[in-house]
Structure formats: C-alpha cells, structure tokens
Amino acid sequence: MLSASNIVKHFDIGGARTPVLREVSVDIEQGEFVAVVGRSGSGKTTLLNVLSTLIRPDAGVLRYRDEDLTGLADQRLNTLRQSDFAVIFQFHHLLPYLTVLENSLLPFMRSVRTVPRAATERARRCLDRVGLADKADRLPGSLSGGEQQRVAIARALVKDSKVLFADEPTGSLDKGTGGEIMALLADLHRDGLTVVMVTHDPDYAAMAGRTIYLEDGRVVAMAACPA
Ligand SMILES: Nc1ncnc2c1ncn2[C@@H]1O[C@H](COP(=O)(O)OP(=O)(O)O)[C@@H](O)[C@H]1O
Ligand SMILES: [Mg+2]
C-alpha cells in the first residue's frame, strides 16, 4: 500500500549536513499495524513524516497505491494527505478555545467555510467511537490527558482516512491511560485501518503485527510479532 525505497534525508545539525535517514526501505501492507521503534534520535519521527508526506526525502522513492509520490506537486500531495492520511502526535494539538466537537471537525473547517451537516454527524459518530459522545460540548482543558488524545484520534478519523500515522501517541500519558489509547488503536486496526506507530514502549510495540527497528537512520531489523 505504502512503499518507501532507499529513502535518504539530511538535516542541518549544528551547521553540518547530517544524514538522518540512510537508505531506508519499508513496505506497509494495507491493513497492517506496524510499530517503529529505536532510540531517541534514531530517525523515527523523520521516517514517519516522510511516509505521511509531511516532509520530502532528499533521495529515494515513496509510492502509495502504485502512485509515485516523489515527484508530485505540493498541492496534489496536500490533497492526497488530507483525503487518505491522518496523523496523531505525542501532544494532542487541540485548540483550547474550540469545543471537543469543533476540534474534531477541524479537518473539514480547513477545506470548507461552512461545515456540512453530514460532517457534524460524522464527527459525533467518531466521538462516540472514542467514547466521548457525552463530552462533545466541553472544552479540551476540562478533559483528562487520555480524553484529549481521544479527541485527537476522533479528529484523525473524521475524514475516513486509510492510513493512521501515530508518533508516540502514548508518550505524554501514564501507563494505564496509554494502554486505553493503545486498545483503541488496536480496535481501529481490527476495523480495517492501516496503522503506523512510533513507540518507545515494548509492550505497545508487541501489539502491532510487525516492528521496524531503526538505529542511526538505518533499519537494523524487522520482526513479525507473534499473534
Ligand atoms: N527539522 C529538523 N532540523 C534539524 N534536525 C532535525 C530536524 N528534525 C530532526 N532532526 C534531527 O534528526 C535526528 C533524528 O530525529 P528524529 O527523527 O526526531 O528522531 P526520533 O524520533 O527517533 O527521536 C535527530 O538528531 C534530530 O535532532
Ligand atoms: Mg520522535
């Protein structure tokens, strides 16, 4: 479904052009749940950002459903990302002055001036899916950390995305709350969503079907997790 070959990415670190991804190749099958693990600084976030087309690689090829994305213009890449990809981060990035429902509608607000009623209904269903139906009119600040991350997940689901990219989605949560978020991601995966998740936690990586280990910008191992 998503295939990256020989991806190279450099960043300017301390004035020196430094390789952060060194010829990374990964294939993500439709319906897979893949964990990306590795030490801090090994390039996990950069890889996720390349796969989700948030940043462009310096070299290598990224293909999605048999389309070469490498040469696509920004506008077409944005359209594809908005329709097929969803991203959640360690911090939820909710807007504090919008309600839970309004936050979950944000993907629609960027593209249309008035939110269609069908979108509002869909957002309510997504909030229901993440267990927040009764908190739609609250402000994020009045929710717990786990609930805030659930809103971010609802916002990611509202567009009927095909691939969910999650960069340490439990990174700012305690273990119990993190476990609830992981159970929710596993549920969504069972329902057919393709999930690519960066995590530090071996227990959470074990919930994925496969783990990709990064070390210093290289894939050093790939292991299927026992079911
Ligand atoms: N935008 C950036 N500009 C400069 N250096 C960056 C940038 N993003 C990441 N880096 C550097 O690239 C390396 C890999 O970062 P990252 O992909 O965030 O690693 P990880 O997510 O595994 O901790 C780190 O040394 C980091 O400091
Ligand atoms: Mg990171």
Short mmCIF file of N, CA and C in Angstrom, two decimals, residues 116-186:
data_model
loop_
_atom_site.label_atom_id
_atom_site.label_comp_id
_atom_site.label_asym_id
_atom_site.label_seq_id
_atom_site.Cartn_x
_atom_site.Cartn_y
_atom_site.Cartn_z
N PRO A 116 -20.55 21.05 6.56
CA PRO A 116 -21.80 20.39 6.19
C PRO A 116 -22.35 19.57 7.36
N ARG A 117 -23.67 19.45 7.38
CA ARG A 117 -24.30 18.75 8.48
C ARG A 117 -23.82 17.30 8.56
N ALA A 118 -23.62 16.70 7.40
CA ALA A 118 -23.15 15.31 7.38
C ALA A 118 -21.82 15.19 8.13
N ALA A 119 -20.98 16.24 8.01
CA ALA A 119 -19.68 16.21 8.68
C ALA A 119 -19.87 16.25 10.19
N THR A 120 -20.79 17.09 10.64
CA THR A 120 -21.06 17.17 12.08
C THR A 120 -21.56 15.83 12.59
N GLU A 121 -22.43 15.21 11.82
CA GLU A 121 -22.94 13.90 12.24
C GLU A 121 -21.82 12.88 12.30
N ARG A 122 -20.93 12.94 11.30
CA ARG A 122 -19.81 12.02 11.27
C ARG A 122 -18.89 12.25 12.47
N ALA A 123 -18.64 13.53 12.78
CA ALA A 123 -17.78 13.86 13.92
C ALA A 123 -18.39 13.31 15.22
N ARG A 124 -19.71 13.42 15.33
CA ARG A 124 -20.37 12.89 16.54
C ARG A 124 -20.20 11.37 16.62
N ARG A 125 -20.29 10.70 15.47
CA ARG A 125 -20.08 9.24 15.46
C ARG A 125 -18.65 8.89 15.86
N CYS A 126 -17.69 9.71 15.38
CA CYS A 126 -16.29 9.46 15.73
C CYS A 126 -16.06 9.68 17.23
N LEU A 127 -16.70 10.71 17.78
CA LEU A 127 -16.57 10.96 19.22
C LEU A 127 -17.18 9.80 20.00
N ASP A 128 -18.28 9.27 19.48
CA ASP A 128 -18.90 8.12 20.10
C ASP A 128 -17.94 6.93 20.05
N ARG A 129 -17.28 6.77 18.90
CA ARG A 129 -16.33 5.67 18.69
C ARG A 129 -15.21 5.69 19.71
N VAL A 130 -14.76 6.90 20.08
CA VAL A 130 -13.64 7.01 21.03
C VAL A 130 -14.15 7.20 22.47
N GLY A 131 -15.46 7.05 22.65
CA GLY A 131 -16.02 7.08 24.00
C GLY A 131 -16.24 8.47 24.56
N LEU A 132 -16.44 9.46 23.69
CA LEU A 132 -16.59 10.83 24.18
C LEU A 132 -17.90 11.48 23.75
N ALA A 133 -18.89 10.66 23.41
CA ALA A 133 -20.15 11.22 22.91
C ALA A 133 -20.75 12.25 23.87
N ASP A 134 -20.58 11.99 25.17
CA ASP A 134 -21.22 12.87 26.15
C ASP A 134 -20.38 14.10 26.47
N LYS A 135 -19.21 14.23 25.82
CA LYS A 135 -18.35 15.38 26.15
C LYS A 135 -18.15 16.30 24.96
N ALA A 136 -19.02 16.18 23.96
CA ALA A 136 -18.85 16.92 22.71
C ALA A 136 -18.81 18.43 22.90
N ASP A 137 -19.50 18.93 23.90
CA ASP A 137 -19.59 20.38 24.06
C ASP A 137 -18.64 20.94 25.11
N ARG A 138 -17.77 20.07 25.62
CA ARG A 138 -16.79 20.54 26.60
C ARG A 138 -15.60 21.18 25.89
N LEU A 139 -14.82 21.94 26.65
CA LEU A 139 -13.55 22.46 26.14
C LEU A 139 -12.44 21.46 26.50
N PRO A 140 -11.42 21.34 25.64
CA PRO A 140 -10.37 20.35 25.90
C PRO A 140 -9.74 20.47 27.27
N GLY A 141 -9.59 21.70 27.75
CA GLY A 141 -8.94 21.93 29.04
C GLY A 141 -9.64 21.25 30.20
N SER A 142 -10.93 20.91 30.03
CA SER A 142 -11.66 20.28 31.12
C SER A 142 -11.62 18.74 31.01
N LEU A 143 -10.83 18.22 30.07
CA LEU A 143 -10.72 16.77 29.89
C LEU A 143 -9.39 16.26 30.44
N SER A 144 -9.32 14.97 30.71
CA SER A 144 -8.06 14.36 31.13
C SER A 144 -7.13 14.21 29.92
N GLY A 145 -5.86 13.89 30.18
CA GLY A 145 -4.91 13.73 29.09
C GLY A 145 -5.32 12.65 28.11
N GLY A 146 -5.82 11.54 28.63
CA GLY A 146 -6.25 10.44 27.77
C GLY A 146 -7.45 10.84 26.92
N GLU A 147 -8.38 11.59 27.55
CA GLU A 147 -9.55 12.04 26.80
C GLU A 147 -9.16 13.02 25.70
N GLN A 148 -8.19 13.87 26.00
CA GLN A 148 -7.72 14.83 24.98
C GLN A 148 -7.13 14.08 23.79
N GLN A 149 -6.37 13.02 24.09
CA GLN A 149 -5.78 12.25 22.99
C GLN A 149 -6.89 11.53 22.20
N ARG A 150 -7.96 11.16 22.88
CA ARG A 150 -9.10 10.55 22.18
C ARG A 150 -9.74 11.53 21.21
N VAL A 151 -9.81 12.80 21.61
CA VAL A 151 -10.35 13.81 20.70
C VAL A 151 -9.46 13.91 19.45
N ALA A 152 -8.14 13.87 19.69
CA ALA A 152 -7.21 13.92 18.55
C ALA A 152 -7.43 12.72 17.64
N ILE A 153 -7.74 11.58 18.21
CA ILE A 153 -7.99 10.38 17.39
C ILE A 153 -9.31 10.54 16.63
N ALA A 154 -10.33 11.08 17.30
CA ALA A 154 -11.60 11.33 16.62
C ALA A 154 -11.39 12.29 15.45
N ARG A 155 -10.58 13.31 15.67
CA ARG A 155 -10.27 14.28 14.61
C ARG A 155 -9.56 13.58 13.45
N ALA A 156 -8.69 12.60 13.79
CA ALA A 156 -7.98 11.87 12.74
C ALA A 156 -8.92 10.95 11.96
N LEU A 157 -10.01 10.52 12.62
CA LEU A 157 -10.92 9.56 11.98
C LEU A 157 -11.99 10.22 11.13
N VAL A 158 -12.19 11.51 11.35
CA VAL A 158 -13.38 12.15 10.82
C VAL A 158 -13.39 12.20 9.29
N LYS A 159 -12.18 12.08 8.69
CA LYS A 159 -12.08 12.18 7.24
C LYS A 159 -12.08 10.82 6.55
N ASP A 160 -12.32 9.74 7.27
CA ASP A 160 -12.31 8.43 6.65
C ASP A 160 -10.95 8.11 6.03
N SER A 161 -9.90 8.38 6.80
CA SER A 161 -8.54 8.16 6.32
C SER A 161 -8.25 6.68 6.14
N LYS A 162 -7.28 6.38 5.29
CA LYS A 162 -6.90 5.00 5.04
C LYS A 162 -5.72 4.57 5.90
N VAL A 163 -4.83 5.52 6.18
CA VAL A 163 -3.64 5.20 6.98
C VAL A 163 -3.56 6.18 8.15
N LEU A 164 -3.38 5.62 9.34
CA LEU A 164 -3.19 6.46 10.53
C LEU A 164 -1.73 6.39 10.95
N PHE A 165 -1.08 7.55 10.99
CA PHE A 165 0.30 7.64 11.47
C PHE A 165 0.25 8.20 12.88
N ALA A 166 0.91 7.52 13.81
CA ALA A 166 0.86 7.96 15.21
C ALA A 166 2.30 8.04 15.73
N ASP A 167 2.71 9.24 16.14
CA ASP A 167 4.07 9.43 16.64
C ASP A 167 4.03 9.49 18.17
N GLU A 168 4.40 8.39 18.79
CA GLU A 168 4.37 8.26 20.25
C GLU A 168 3.06 8.77 20.84
N PRO A 169 1.94 8.18 20.41
CA PRO A 169 0.63 8.68 20.84
C PRO A 169 0.39 8.52 22.34
N THR A 170 1.19 7.68 23.00
CA THR A 170 1.01 7.49 24.44
C THR A 170 2.14 8.17 25.22
N GLY A 171 2.99 8.91 24.50
CA GLY A 171 4.22 9.43 25.09
C GLY A 171 4.01 10.38 26.27
N SER A 172 2.87 11.06 26.30
CA SER A 172 2.66 12.01 27.40
C SER A 172 1.62 11.50 28.39
N LEU A 173 1.31 10.20 28.31
CA LEU A 173 0.25 9.65 29.17
C LEU A 173 0.84 8.64 30.16
N ASP A 174 0.16 8.46 31.29
CA ASP A 174 0.59 7.42 32.21
C ASP A 174 0.26 6.06 31.61
N LYS A 175 0.83 5.01 32.20
CA LYS A 175 0.74 3.68 31.56
C LYS A 175 -0.71 3.21 31.41
N GLY A 176 -1.54 3.45 32.42
CA GLY A 176 -2.93 3.00 32.34
C GLY A 176 -3.67 3.69 31.20
N THR A 177 -3.54 5.01 31.15
CA THR A 177 -4.21 5.78 30.11
C THR A 177 -3.64 5.45 28.74
N GLY A 178 -2.31 5.27 28.69
CA GLY A 178 -1.66 4.89 27.44
C GLY A 178 -2.21 3.57 26.94
N GLY A 179 -2.44 2.65 27.86
CA GLY A 179 -2.99 1.34 27.49
C GLY A 179 -4.37 1.47 26.87
N GLU A 180 -5.17 2.39 27.40
CA GLU A 180 -6.52 2.60 26.84
C GLU A 180 -6.43 3.16 25.41
N ILE A 181 -5.50 4.07 25.20
CA ILE A 181 -5.32 4.63 23.86
C ILE A 181 -4.86 3.53 22.90
N MET A 182 -3.95 2.68 23.39
CA MET A 182 -3.46 1.58 22.55
C MET A 182 -4.58 0.61 22.21
N ALA A 183 -5.45 0.33 23.18
CA ALA A 183 -6.56 -0.58 22.93
C ALA A 183 -7.48 0.01 21.85
N LEU A 184 -7.64 1.32 21.90
CA LEU A 184 -8.46 2.00 20.89
C LEU A 184 -7.81 1.89 19.50
N LEU A 185 -6.49 2.11 19.43
CA LEU A 185 -5.80 1.99 18.14
C LEU A 185 -5.89 0.56 17.61
N ALA A 186 -5.76 -0.41 18.51
CA ALA A 186 -5.85 -1.82 18.09
C ALA A 186 -7.25 -2.13 17.56
#
